[in-house]
mmCIF file of N, CA and C in Angstrom:
data_model
loop_
_atom_site.group_PDB
_atom_site.id
_atom_site.type_symbol
_atom_site.label_atom_id
_atom_site.label_comp_id
_atom_site.label_asym_id
_atom_site.label_seq_id
_atom_site.Cartn_x
_atom_site.Cartn_y
_atom_site.Cartn_z
ATOM 1 N N MET A 9 -15.735 63.465 157.179
ATOM 2 C CA MET A 9 -14.993 62.176 157.183
ATOM 3 C C MET A 9 -13.707 62.419 157.639
ATOM 4 N N GLN A 10 -12.962 61.590 158.444
ATOM 5 C CA GLN A 10 -11.600 61.662 158.710
ATOM 6 C C GLN A 10 -11.118 60.248 158.590
ATOM 7 N N CYS A 11 -9.844 60.221 157.965
ATOM 8 C CA CYS A 11 -9.041 58.915 158.084
ATOM 9 C C CYS A 11 -8.189 58.766 159.241
ATOM 10 N N VAL A 12 -8.443 57.364 159.662
ATOM 11 C CA VAL A 12 -7.770 56.945 160.954
ATOM 12 C C VAL A 12 -6.936 55.835 160.668
ATOM 13 N N THR A 13 -5.782 55.775 161.134
ATOM 14 C CA THR A 13 -4.913 54.800 160.833
ATOM 15 C C THR A 13 -4.456 54.122 162.248
ATOM 16 N N THR A 14 -3.844 52.945 162.183
ATOM 17 C CA THR A 14 -3.391 52.261 163.458
ATOM 18 C C THR A 14 -1.936 52.371 163.472
ATOM 19 N N SER A 15 -1.612 52.449 164.777
ATOM 20 C CA SER A 15 -0.143 52.427 165.049
ATOM 21 C C SER A 15 0.433 50.942 165.245
ATOM 22 N N GLN A 16 1.739 50.697 165.433
ATOM 23 C CA GLN A 16 2.165 49.375 165.783
ATOM 24 C C GLN A 16 1.522 48.614 166.963
ATOM 25 N N SER A 17 1.223 49.633 167.940
ATOM 26 C CA SER A 17 0.628 49.080 169.308
ATOM 27 C C SER A 17 -0.878 48.957 169.167
ATOM 28 N N GLY A 18 -1.369 49.275 168.100
ATOM 29 C CA GLY A 18 -2.875 49.089 167.849
ATOM 30 C C GLY A 18 -3.780 50.346 168.161
ATOM 31 N N ALA A 19 -3.096 51.537 168.612
ATOM 32 C CA ALA A 19 -3.710 52.705 168.952
ATOM 33 C C ALA A 19 -4.259 53.215 167.555
ATOM 34 N N LEU A 20 -5.443 53.968 167.658
ATOM 35 C CA LEU A 20 -5.831 54.707 166.370
ATOM 36 C C LEU A 20 -5.449 56.140 166.491
ATOM 37 N N TYR A 21 -5.134 56.814 165.521
ATOM 38 C CA TYR A 21 -4.855 58.094 165.292
ATOM 39 C C TYR A 21 -5.303 58.730 163.940
ATOM 40 N N ILE A 22 -5.755 59.983 164.061
ATOM 41 C CA ILE A 22 -6.307 60.610 162.802
ATOM 42 C C ILE A 22 -5.103 60.933 161.949
ATOM 43 N N SER A 23 -5.388 60.592 160.596
ATOM 44 C CA SER A 23 -4.231 60.731 159.667
ATOM 45 C C SER A 23 -4.671 61.871 158.676
ATOM 46 N N ASN A 24 -3.688 62.778 158.317
ATOM 47 C CA ASN A 24 -3.993 63.785 157.252
ATOM 48 C C ASN A 24 -3.789 63.286 155.939
ATOM 49 N N ASP A 25 -2.965 62.125 155.950
ATOM 50 C CA ASP A 25 -2.572 61.331 154.551
ATOM 51 C C ASP A 25 -3.839 60.638 154.149
ATOM 52 N N SER A 26 -4.650 61.198 152.996
ATOM 53 C CA SER A 26 -5.675 60.446 152.577
ATOM 54 C C SER A 26 -5.498 59.082 151.805
ATOM 55 N N ALA A 27 -4.200 58.991 151.327
ATOM 56 C CA ALA A 27 -3.867 57.783 150.619
ATOM 57 C C ALA A 27 -3.827 56.513 151.591
ATOM 58 N N VAL A 28 -3.429 56.766 152.771
ATOM 59 C CA VAL A 28 -3.295 55.692 153.682
ATOM 60 C C VAL A 28 -4.588 55.821 154.753
ATOM 61 N N CYS A 29 -5.481 54.955 154.596
ATOM 62 C CA CYS A 29 -6.718 55.204 155.297
ATOM 63 C C CYS A 29 -7.308 53.627 155.748
ATOM 64 N N ASP A 30 -6.788 53.279 157.009
ATOM 65 C CA ASP A 30 -7.246 51.939 157.609
ATOM 66 C C ASP A 30 -8.731 52.030 157.828
ATOM 67 N N TYR A 31 -9.319 53.020 158.609
ATOM 68 C CA TYR A 31 -10.618 53.101 159.025
ATOM 69 C C TYR A 31 -10.988 54.784 158.710
ATOM 70 N N VAL A 32 -12.166 54.819 158.757
ATOM 71 C CA VAL A 32 -12.964 56.179 158.529
ATOM 72 C C VAL A 32 -13.936 56.577 159.549
ATOM 73 N N LEU A 33 -13.698 57.759 160.114
ATOM 74 C CA LEU A 33 -14.678 58.235 161.278
ATOM 75 C C LEU A 33 -15.564 59.049 160.557
ATOM 76 N N ILE A 34 -16.958 58.782 160.784
ATOM 77 C CA ILE A 34 -17.973 59.499 160.294
ATOM 78 C C ILE A 34 -18.833 60.145 161.304
ATOM 79 N N THR A 35 -19.617 61.217 161.164
ATOM 80 C CA THR A 35 -20.474 61.747 162.149
ATOM 81 C C THR A 35 -21.845 60.956 162.214
ATOM 82 N N GLN A 36 -22.571 61.136 163.096
ATOM 83 C CA GLN A 36 -23.855 60.436 163.312
ATOM 84 C C GLN A 36 -24.788 60.870 162.033
ATOM 85 N N ALA A 37 -24.708 62.173 161.641
ATOM 86 C CA ALA A 37 -25.529 62.576 160.392
ATOM 87 C C ALA A 37 -25.176 61.862 159.212
ATOM 88 N N GLU A 38 -23.753 61.739 158.983
ATOM 89 C CA GLU A 38 -23.272 60.906 157.874
ATOM 90 C C GLU A 38 -23.603 59.462 157.865
ATOM 91 N N LEU A 39 -23.710 58.888 159.094
ATOM 92 C CA LEU A 39 -23.976 57.464 159.117
ATOM 93 C C LEU A 39 -25.567 57.328 158.885
ATOM 94 N N GLN A 40 -26.376 58.186 159.352
ATOM 95 C CA GLN A 40 -27.698 58.068 159.098
ATOM 96 C C GLN A 40 -28.013 58.266 157.653
ATOM 97 N N SER A 41 -27.384 59.257 157.056
ATOM 98 C CA SER A 41 -27.583 59.439 155.598
ATOM 99 C C SER A 41 -27.029 58.178 154.807
ATOM 100 N N LEU A 42 -25.845 57.686 155.107
ATOM 101 C CA LEU A 42 -25.482 56.424 154.336
ATOM 102 C C LEU A 42 -26.460 55.342 154.568
ATOM 103 N N GLN A 43 -27.117 55.052 155.856
ATOM 104 C CA GLN A 43 -27.907 53.889 156.184
ATOM 105 C C GLN A 43 -29.239 54.210 155.356
ATOM 106 N N LEU A 44 -29.721 55.345 155.205
ATOM 107 C CA LEU A 44 -30.866 55.719 154.550
ATOM 108 C C LEU A 44 -30.720 55.446 153.099
ATOM 109 N N ASN A 45 -29.726 56.051 152.497
ATOM 110 C CA ASN A 45 -29.313 55.725 151.099
ATOM 111 C C ASN A 45 -29.201 54.408 150.779
ATOM 112 N N GLY A 46 -28.463 53.448 151.669
ATOM 113 C CA GLY A 46 -28.301 52.150 151.502
ATOM 114 C C GLY A 46 -29.583 51.359 151.390
ATOM 115 N N VAL A 47 -30.508 51.689 152.222
ATOM 116 C CA VAL A 47 -31.885 51.216 152.259
ATOM 117 C C VAL A 47 -32.691 51.522 150.955
ATOM 118 N N ILE A 48 -32.596 52.676 150.570
ATOM 119 C CA ILE A 48 -33.315 53.037 149.319
ATOM 120 C C ILE A 48 -32.704 52.449 148.285
ATOM 121 N N ASP A 49 -31.300 52.346 148.135
ATOM 122 C CA ASP A 49 -30.716 51.827 147.033
ATOM 123 C C ASP A 49 -31.016 50.198 147.004
ATOM 124 N N THR A 50 -31.098 49.582 148.166
ATOM 125 C CA THR A 50 -31.507 48.049 148.088
ATOM 126 C C THR A 50 -32.909 47.915 147.569
ATOM 127 N N LEU A 51 -33.827 48.653 148.248
ATOM 128 C CA LEU A 51 -35.193 48.626 147.687
ATOM 129 C C LEU A 51 -35.384 48.872 146.319
ATOM 130 N N ASN A 52 -34.644 49.857 145.762
ATOM 131 C CA ASN A 52 -34.723 50.106 144.296
ATOM 132 C C ASN A 52 -34.255 49.011 143.449
ATOM 133 N N GLN A 53 -33.132 48.263 144.035
ATOM 134 C CA GLN A 53 -32.643 47.247 143.261
ATOM 135 C C GLN A 53 -33.592 45.948 143.346
ATOM 136 N N LEU A 54 -34.179 45.853 144.325
ATOM 137 C CA LEU A 54 -35.130 44.539 144.520
ATOM 138 C C LEU A 54 -36.367 44.819 143.944
ATOM 139 N N PHE A 55 -37.046 45.998 143.982
ATOM 140 C CA PHE A 55 -38.333 46.218 143.343
ATOM 141 C C PHE A 55 -38.419 47.183 142.279
ATOM 142 N N ALA A 56 -37.292 47.402 141.567
ATOM 143 C CA ALA A 56 -37.249 48.328 140.366
ATOM 144 C C ALA A 56 -38.022 47.701 139.283
ATOM 145 N N PHE A 57 -38.781 48.504 138.575
ATOM 146 C CA PHE A 57 -39.401 47.903 137.432
ATOM 147 C C PHE A 57 -38.721 48.101 136.202
ATOM 148 N N ASP A 58 -38.258 47.082 135.711
ATOM 149 C CA ASP A 58 -37.432 46.843 134.548
ATOM 150 C C ASP A 58 -38.227 46.833 133.242
ATOM 151 N N LEU A 59 -38.277 48.022 132.414
ATOM 152 C CA LEU A 59 -39.114 48.133 131.315
ATOM 153 C C LEU A 59 -38.733 47.113 130.172
ATOM 154 N N GLU A 60 -37.481 46.721 130.116
ATOM 155 C CA GLU A 60 -37.001 45.835 129.020
ATOM 156 C C GLU A 60 -37.382 44.377 129.441
ATOM 157 N N VAL A 61 -37.426 43.995 130.575
ATOM 158 C CA VAL A 61 -37.835 42.617 130.997
ATOM 159 C C VAL A 61 -39.239 42.563 130.709
ATOM 160 N N PHE A 62 -40.066 43.619 131.288
ATOM 161 C CA PHE A 62 -41.535 43.569 131.128
ATOM 162 C C PHE A 62 -41.803 43.466 129.625
ATOM 163 N N SER A 63 -41.280 44.154 128.713
ATOM 164 C CA SER A 63 -41.567 44.157 127.290
ATOM 165 C C SER A 63 -41.365 42.929 126.663
ATOM 166 N N ILE A 64 -40.182 42.211 127.072
ATOM 167 C CA ILE A 64 -39.919 40.927 126.697
ATOM 168 C C ILE A 64 -40.994 39.698 126.954
ATOM 169 N N ILE A 65 -41.382 39.921 128.350
ATOM 170 C CA ILE A 65 -42.305 38.749 128.874
ATOM 171 C C ILE A 65 -43.723 39.183 128.298
ATOM 172 N N ASN A 66 -44.081 40.413 128.222
ATOM 173 C CA ASN A 66 -45.313 40.946 127.563
ATOM 174 C C ASN A 66 -45.558 40.360 126.132
ATOM 175 N N GLY A 67 -44.437 40.822 125.308
ATOM 176 C CA GLY A 67 -44.330 40.207 123.993
ATOM 177 C C GLY A 67 -44.602 38.680 123.813
ATOM 178 N N GLY A 68 -43.940 38.046 124.681
ATOM 179 C CA GLY A 68 -43.890 36.435 124.556
ATOM 180 C C GLY A 68 -45.303 36.112 124.928
ATOM 181 N N MET A 69 -45.938 36.730 125.983
ATOM 182 C CA MET A 69 -47.209 36.364 126.307
ATOM 183 C C MET A 69 -48.198 36.609 125.206
ATOM 184 N N LEU A 70 -48.119 37.771 124.572
ATOM 185 C CA LEU A 70 -49.051 38.189 123.536
ATOM 186 C C LEU A 70 -48.911 37.080 122.314
ATOM 187 N N VAL A 71 -47.666 36.773 121.932
ATOM 188 C CA VAL A 71 -47.412 35.785 120.854
ATOM 189 C C VAL A 71 -47.998 34.485 121.159
ATOM 190 N N ALA A 72 -47.960 34.017 122.434
ATOM 191 C CA ALA A 72 -48.522 32.651 122.968
ATOM 192 C C ALA A 72 -49.946 32.668 122.929
ATOM 193 N N PHE A 73 -50.517 33.879 123.365
ATOM 194 C CA PHE A 73 -52.011 34.012 123.416
ATOM 195 C C PHE A 73 -52.703 33.935 121.728
ATOM 196 N N PHE A 74 -52.108 34.615 120.947
ATOM 197 C CA PHE A 74 -52.561 34.720 119.612
ATOM 198 C C PHE A 74 -52.349 33.472 118.784
ATOM 199 N N THR A 75 -51.180 32.814 119.177
ATOM 200 C CA THR A 75 -50.840 31.513 118.573
ATOM 201 C C THR A 75 -51.875 30.429 118.992
ATOM 202 N N GLY A 76 -52.100 30.367 120.335
ATOM 203 C CA GLY A 76 -53.004 29.411 120.880
ATOM 204 C C GLY A 76 -54.364 29.685 120.403
ATOM 205 N N HIS A 77 -54.760 30.845 120.285
ATOM 206 C CA HIS A 77 -56.112 31.320 119.829
ATOM 207 C C HIS A 77 -56.210 30.855 118.451
ATOM 208 N N ALA A 78 -55.176 31.230 117.490
ATOM 209 C CA ALA A 78 -55.302 30.562 116.065
ATOM 210 C C ALA A 78 -55.327 29.115 116.023
ATOM 211 N N ILE A 79 -54.574 28.493 116.785
ATOM 212 C CA ILE A 79 -54.586 27.069 116.679
ATOM 213 C C ILE A 79 -55.992 26.517 117.034
ATOM 214 N N GLY A 80 -56.525 27.080 118.205
ATOM 215 C CA GLY A 80 -57.942 26.784 118.594
ATOM 216 C C GLY A 80 -58.848 26.856 117.592
ATOM 217 N N ARG A 81 -58.848 28.021 116.758
ATOM 218 C CA ARG A 81 -59.760 28.288 115.793
ATOM 219 C C ARG A 81 -59.596 27.242 114.728
ATOM 220 N N ILE A 82 -58.410 26.879 114.341
ATOM 221 C CA ILE A 82 -58.179 25.929 113.262
ATOM 222 C C ILE A 82 -58.593 24.598 113.715
ATOM 223 N N ALA A 83 -58.384 24.157 114.898
ATOM 224 C CA ALA A 83 -58.891 22.832 115.343
ATOM 225 C C ALA A 83 -60.330 22.591 115.529
ATOM 226 N N ARG A 84 -61.069 23.960 115.900
ATOM 227 C CA ARG A 84 -62.467 24.028 115.928
ATOM 228 C C ARG A 84 -63.015 23.805 114.481
ATOM 229 N N THR A 85 -62.480 24.496 113.586
ATOM 230 C CA THR A 85 -62.902 24.449 112.221
ATOM 231 C C THR A 85 -62.631 23.052 111.573
ATOM 232 N N MET A 86 -61.609 22.338 111.956
ATOM 233 C CA MET A 86 -61.257 21.149 111.387
ATOM 234 C C MET A 86 -62.301 20.002 112.143
ATOM 235 N N GLY A 87 -62.648 20.387 113.431
ATOM 236 C CA GLY A 87 -63.572 19.430 113.887
ATOM 237 C C GLY A 87 -64.959 19.348 113.375
ATOM 238 N N LYS A 88 -65.317 20.681 112.768
ATOM 239 C CA LYS A 88 -66.641 20.565 112.148
ATOM 240 C C LYS A 88 -66.714 20.043 110.819
ATOM 241 N N VAL A 89 -65.476 19.824 110.232
ATOM 242 C CA VAL A 89 -65.665 19.314 108.790
ATOM 243 C C VAL A 89 -65.694 17.849 108.848
#
């Protein structure tokens, strides 16, 4: 990677000073690597399996199932009496 700065006339020139960096020149291989890593990162963020969220949802569903099952049993028993 090389830093490129602009002159007053708008021309671009390579700068050795890394503190002043208007633009960055990269090679084709670096561009492909960045694009591939960007796609992989995006896919990981969109489709990553979050264990914490899964455990919260799974726990809530289990509590709802057993609560509903117990209420159903109680209602059935009360209906027979």
